[in-house]
Amino acid sequence: VRVKPSRFFLFCKEDREAARECCYFCIICNRRSYVKIIHQDFLTDCSNKLKQEKPGHSDQMASHIKSLYRPVSCGLARLSSHNVVLTANRFTPPAFPTVANGLLSRRRNNGDGGRVGLATSCANLSPPLADKYKTQKEKEDDDNKKKSGKKKMVYQALGVGVLVGAVLGYQNSQANKNKQIANESNVKEYLLAEKPPEFKVARSITSDNDRSGLKVTLFQYQTCPFCCKARAFLDYFGVNYDVIEVNSVLRTQMKWSKYKKVPVVVIEYKDKILQINDSSVIVSALFSKLADPDSNLEQIMDCYPTIRFVEADGTEKADIQNRYFLMYNEAKVNRTKEDIVEERRWRRWADDTLVHTLSPNVYRTPTEALETFQWFDQAGNWPNLFSVWERYLVIYVGALAMWLIGKRLKKRHGIKDDARESLYDSCNHWMKGLKKKGTPYMGGANPNLADLAVFGVLSAIEGCEAFSDARKHTNIGSWFDRMKEAVGKRRGQLDL
């Protein structure tokens, strides 16, 4: 019942339990009671419930209040800091002046005959009461302010993290500028003058049937599609190797090399240290060596020269144009020319088309980008490899950076507005080629390098929502599961 238009209403209640049940505070009471402030939003529900439970009671209460709050000139109702005089010998407990003081303000309304009304506001209430009796809109506004404040703090923290990381990265790069151990370009670039520095080995992959005779160390990002492609090759053919996980932001583990990208394979071969860059060159060169165990790896690497050229805009580029070619030398090959050319074509498609559909899909939104990096953290075992601040720097800064980069890549590579459609089209294109061949794998009864390339690229997003959607909307899942089993069992050793 409203005494006068106001955002809050004053009642005294008869029974605590009844108050909890219906939010109604009876003012028609001769017992000791206390004052409670209740919001207008509750009023309608309370009145309706009161009418159902005690018919006629609400009219009696309205009549009582009407007679209770009369003009001050009548002397029957007086508000002050000390007392409140009520009619009919009704009184409030001694605690009322203390509670009312500061909550009620005397207000005259010239248009209402000088009546005394009840006026309160959230600003007059103590913080707990103010929070409890705010309107829904006020609560939503407060929540939005809190959220915006938290976002502002997060962005500030990210900005500070980026700045600190940039400063540290610059200092480290300057400190290590003269410590790079790669040879100059006028000699064999793949030969190192000395072994790279020692880093913590993330894990060692071993097989009892490794016949390569090579000591291999792979520098990688666990979920980089190109690194996954190189790793799928090494696993399938049973090559023993150590994994060095590189911090994708600071790149501390690659300071020693002039070539800063990953994957990089460092091989101890005879008395030489070889560095092989580019995932496709790693696969082609090592497969050529495995296909002909008597061949010389150094001579094979001579077949993959780096060609440097300057584009029209003055940008210097470096490329290995025959990266998809295999150097069989004198080895006997039981394959047709058409089969070799088709394998080469699909390997190039995986690098030029399939891989570019990944980033716009796994980094579509800031939330999805963050979830992707959190999965990277788990898949790469980062808690055991990096310090806490390095992990959070990679996760949050990396997620923000890749979300922005993903938008640019989407435009550059002509990805559809709905990036999922481009991913589905690529999966369907691969499965259509497989169906046309009529075999379990593109290599026939067993996977070839094209199967390993496509599998490696897709395995980079295996734990992401994008790949789950691809399995639901295409038939890629059956082939992917067969490949995962073949790579896990190292069946490539049988082919060799």
mmCIF file of N, CA and C in Angstrom, residues 188-191 214 267 269-276 281 284-290 292-306 320 322 325-331:
data_model
loop_
_atom_site.group_PDB
_atom_site.id
_atom_site.type_symbol
_atom_site.label_atom_id
_atom_site.label_comp_id
_atom_site.label_asym_id
_atom_site.label_seq_id
_atom_site.Cartn_x
_atom_site.Cartn_y
_atom_site.Cartn_z
ATOM 1 N N LYS A 188 77.015 -24.005 -47.257
ATOM 2 C CA LYS A 188 75.832 -24.845 -47.084
ATOM 3 C C LYS A 188 75.076 -24.397 -45.839
ATOM 4 N N GLU A 189 73.905 -23.822 -46.056
ATOM 5 C CA GLU A 189 73.153 -23.245 -44.951
ATOM 6 C C GLU A 189 72.674 -24.283 -43.956
ATOM 7 N N TYR A 190 72.470 -25.499 -44.406
ATOM 8 C CA TYR A 190 71.931 -26.522 -43.518
ATOM 9 C C TYR A 190 72.976 -27.075 -42.560
ATOM 10 N N LEU A 191 74.266 -26.716 -42.757
ATOM 11 C CA LEU A 191 75.315 -27.172 -41.851
ATOM 12 C C LEU A 191 75.517 -26.158 -40.736
ATOM 13 N N LEU A 214 69.884 -41.927 -37.263
ATOM 14 C CA LEU A 214 69.968 -40.479 -37.098
ATOM 15 C C LEU A 214 69.548 -40.069 -35.692
ATOM 16 N N ILE A 267 69.813 -32.530 -36.863
ATOM 17 C CA ILE A 267 70.202 -33.938 -36.992
ATOM 18 C C ILE A 267 71.708 -34.068 -36.804
ATOM 19 N N TYR A 269 74.515 -36.174 -37.810
ATOM 20 C CA TYR A 269 74.745 -37.155 -38.880
ATOM 21 C C TYR A 269 76.248 -37.275 -39.091
ATOM 22 N N LYS A 270 76.775 -38.469 -38.745
ATOM 23 C CA LYS A 270 78.225 -38.691 -38.791
ATOM 24 C C LYS A 270 78.906 -37.644 -37.908
ATOM 25 N N ASP A 271 79.804 -36.831 -38.480
ATOM 26 C CA ASP A 271 80.471 -35.808 -37.672
ATOM 27 C C ASP A 271 79.922 -34.422 -37.955
ATOM 28 N N LYS A 272 78.741 -34.362 -38.563
ATOM 29 C CA LYS A 272 78.146 -33.086 -38.956
ATOM 30 C C LYS A 272 76.855 -32.831 -38.157
ATOM 31 N N ILE A 273 76.531 -31.558 -38.046
ATOM 32 C CA ILE A 273 75.256 -31.137 -37.456
ATOM 33 C C ILE A 273 74.456 -30.463 -38.563
ATOM 34 N N LEU A 274 73.295 -31.038 -38.901
ATOM 35 C CA LEU A 274 72.460 -30.512 -39.979
ATOM 36 C C LEU A 274 71.196 -29.881 -39.416
ATOM 37 N N GLN A 275 70.828 -28.770 -39.980
ATOM 38 C CA GLN A 275 69.571 -28.099 -39.626
ATOM 39 C C GLN A 275 68.673 -28.088 -40.860
ATOM 40 N N ILE A 276 67.508 -28.738 -40.759
ATOM 41 C CA ILE A 276 66.572 -28.796 -41.875
ATOM 42 C C ILE A 276 65.354 -27.958 -41.500
ATOM 43 N N VAL A 281 60.203 -29.829 -46.607
ATOM 44 C CA VAL A 281 61.584 -30.245 -46.879
ATOM 45 C C VAL A 281 62.005 -31.325 -45.880
ATOM 46 N N SER A 284 60.364 -34.535 -47.196
ATOM 47 C CA SER A 284 60.948 -34.996 -48.462
ATOM 48 C C SER A 284 62.373 -35.503 -48.272
ATOM 49 N N ALA A 285 63.188 -34.751 -47.534
ATOM 50 C CA ALA A 285 64.595 -35.126 -47.363
ATOM 51 C C ALA A 285 64.727 -36.406 -46.537
ATOM 52 N N LEU A 286 64.011 -36.480 -45.416
ATOM 53 C CA LEU A 286 64.133 -37.666 -44.572
ATOM 54 C C LEU A 286 63.513 -38.895 -45.223
ATOM 55 N N PHE A 287 62.421 -38.726 -45.986
ATOM 56 C CA PHE A 287 61.860 -39.882 -46.692
ATOM 57 C C PHE A 287 62.832 -40.380 -47.750
ATOM 58 N N SER A 288 63.502 -39.463 -48.438
ATOM 59 C CA SER A 288 64.510 -39.868 -49.427
ATOM 60 C C SER A 288 65.626 -40.658 -48.766
ATOM 61 N N LYS A 289 66.003 -40.248 -47.567
ATOM 62 C CA LYS A 289 67.047 -40.969 -46.830
ATOM 63 C C LYS A 289 66.544 -42.335 -46.371
ATOM 64 N N LEU A 290 65.311 -42.411 -45.877
ATOM 65 C CA LEU A 290 64.769 -43.683 -45.409
ATOM 66 C C LEU A 290 64.540 -44.653 -46.569
ATOM 67 N N ASP A 292 66.323 -44.912 -49.216
ATOM 68 C CA ASP A 292 67.636 -45.408 -49.647
ATOM 69 C C ASP A 292 68.611 -45.238 -48.490
ATOM 70 N N PRO A 293 68.686 -46.219 -47.587
ATOM 71 C CA PRO A 293 69.531 -46.085 -46.391
ATOM 72 C C PRO A 293 70.999 -45.830 -46.697
ATOM 73 N N ASP A 294 71.444 -46.234 -47.891
ATOM 74 C CA ASP A 294 72.856 -46.050 -48.241
ATOM 75 C C ASP A 294 73.155 -44.653 -48.767
ATOM 76 N N SER A 295 72.135 -43.846 -48.987
ATOM 77 C CA SER A 295 72.354 -42.506 -49.526
ATOM 78 C C SER A 295 72.966 -41.595 -48.479
ATOM 79 N N ASN A 296 73.543 -40.498 -48.933
ATOM 80 C CA ASN A 296 74.191 -39.533 -48.054
ATOM 81 C C ASN A 296 73.230 -38.378 -47.798
ATOM 82 N N LEU A 297 72.889 -38.146 -46.544
ATOM 83 C CA LEU A 297 71.922 -37.106 -46.211
ATOM 84 C C LEU A 297 72.422 -35.724 -46.624
ATOM 85 N N GLU A 298 73.716 -35.507 -46.529
ATOM 86 C CA GLU A 298 74.262 -34.212 -46.920
ATOM 87 C C GLU A 298 74.078 -33.976 -48.417
ATOM 88 N N GLN A 299 74.268 -35.026 -49.204
ATOM 89 C CA GLN A 299 74.051 -34.904 -50.647
ATOM 90 C C GLN A 299 72.567 -34.693 -50.968
ATOM 91 N N ILE A 300 71.704 -35.333 -50.198
ATOM 92 C CA ILE A 300 70.258 -35.123 -50.407
ATOM 93 C C ILE A 300 69.898 -33.675 -50.133
ATOM 94 N N MET A 301 70.444 -33.098 -49.078
ATOM 95 C CA MET A 301 70.135 -31.717 -48.747
ATOM 96 C C MET A 301 70.654 -30.746 -49.800
ATOM 97 N N ASP A 302 71.713 -31.117 -50.502
ATOM 98 C CA ASP A 302 72.203 -30.272 -51.592
ATOM 99 C C ASP A 302 71.171 -30.139 -52.705
ATOM 100 N N CYS A 303 70.235 -31.076 -52.766
ATOM 101 C CA CYS A 303 69.210 -31.056 -53.815
ATOM 102 C C CYS A 303 68.057 -30.107 -53.488
ATOM 103 N N TYR A 304 68.089 -29.496 -52.306
ATOM 104 C CA TYR A 304 67.024 -28.572 -51.914
ATOM 105 C C TYR A 304 67.620 -27.186 -51.640
ATOM 106 N N PRO A 305 68.095 -26.524 -52.674
ATOM 107 C CA PRO A 305 68.718 -25.202 -52.468
ATOM 108 C C PRO A 305 67.667 -24.138 -52.162
ATOM 109 N N THR A 306 68.075 -23.160 -51.385
ATOM 110 C CA THR A 306 67.210 -22.016 -51.078
ATOM 111 C C THR A 306 67.442 -20.931 -52.120
ATOM 112 N N ILE A 320 62.185 -22.602 -51.341
ATOM 113 C CA ILE A 320 62.745 -23.885 -51.797
ATOM 114 C C ILE A 320 61.714 -24.453 -52.761
ATOM 115 N N ASN A 322 61.544 -26.846 -54.958
ATOM 116 C CA ASN A 322 61.317 -28.278 -55.196
ATOM 117 C C ASN A 322 61.100 -29.052 -53.893
ATOM 118 N N PHE A 325 59.557 -32.610 -53.983
ATOM 119 C CA PHE A 325 60.186 -33.655 -54.781
ATOM 120 C C PHE A 325 60.976 -34.606 -53.887
ATOM 121 N N LEU A 326 60.981 -35.868 -54.276
ATOM 122 C CA LEU A 326 61.711 -36.904 -53.541
ATOM 123 C C LEU A 326 62.959 -37.280 -54.324
ATOM 124 N N MET A 327 64.075 -37.410 -53.614
ATOM 125 C CA MET A 327 65.360 -37.719 -54.242
ATOM 126 C C MET A 327 65.668 -39.196 -54.045
ATOM 127 N N TYR A 328 65.153 -40.018 -54.983
ATOM 128 C CA TYR A 328 65.329 -41.467 -54.835
ATOM 129 C C TYR A 328 66.738 -41.924 -55.210
ATOM 130 N N ASN A 329 67.441 -41.142 -56.017
ATOM 131 C CA ASN A 329 68.773 -41.521 -56.483
ATOM 132 C C ASN A 329 68.731 -42.887 -57.166
ATOM 133 N N GLU A 330 69.488 -43.831 -56.647
ATOM 134 C CA GLU A 330 69.569 -45.151 -57.272
ATOM 135 C C GLU A 330 68.596 -46.160 -56.657
ATOM 136 N N ALA A 331 67.783 -45.711 -55.741
ATOM 137 C CA ALA A 331 66.865 -46.636 -55.081
ATOM 138 C C ALA A 331 65.806 -47.115 -56.067
#
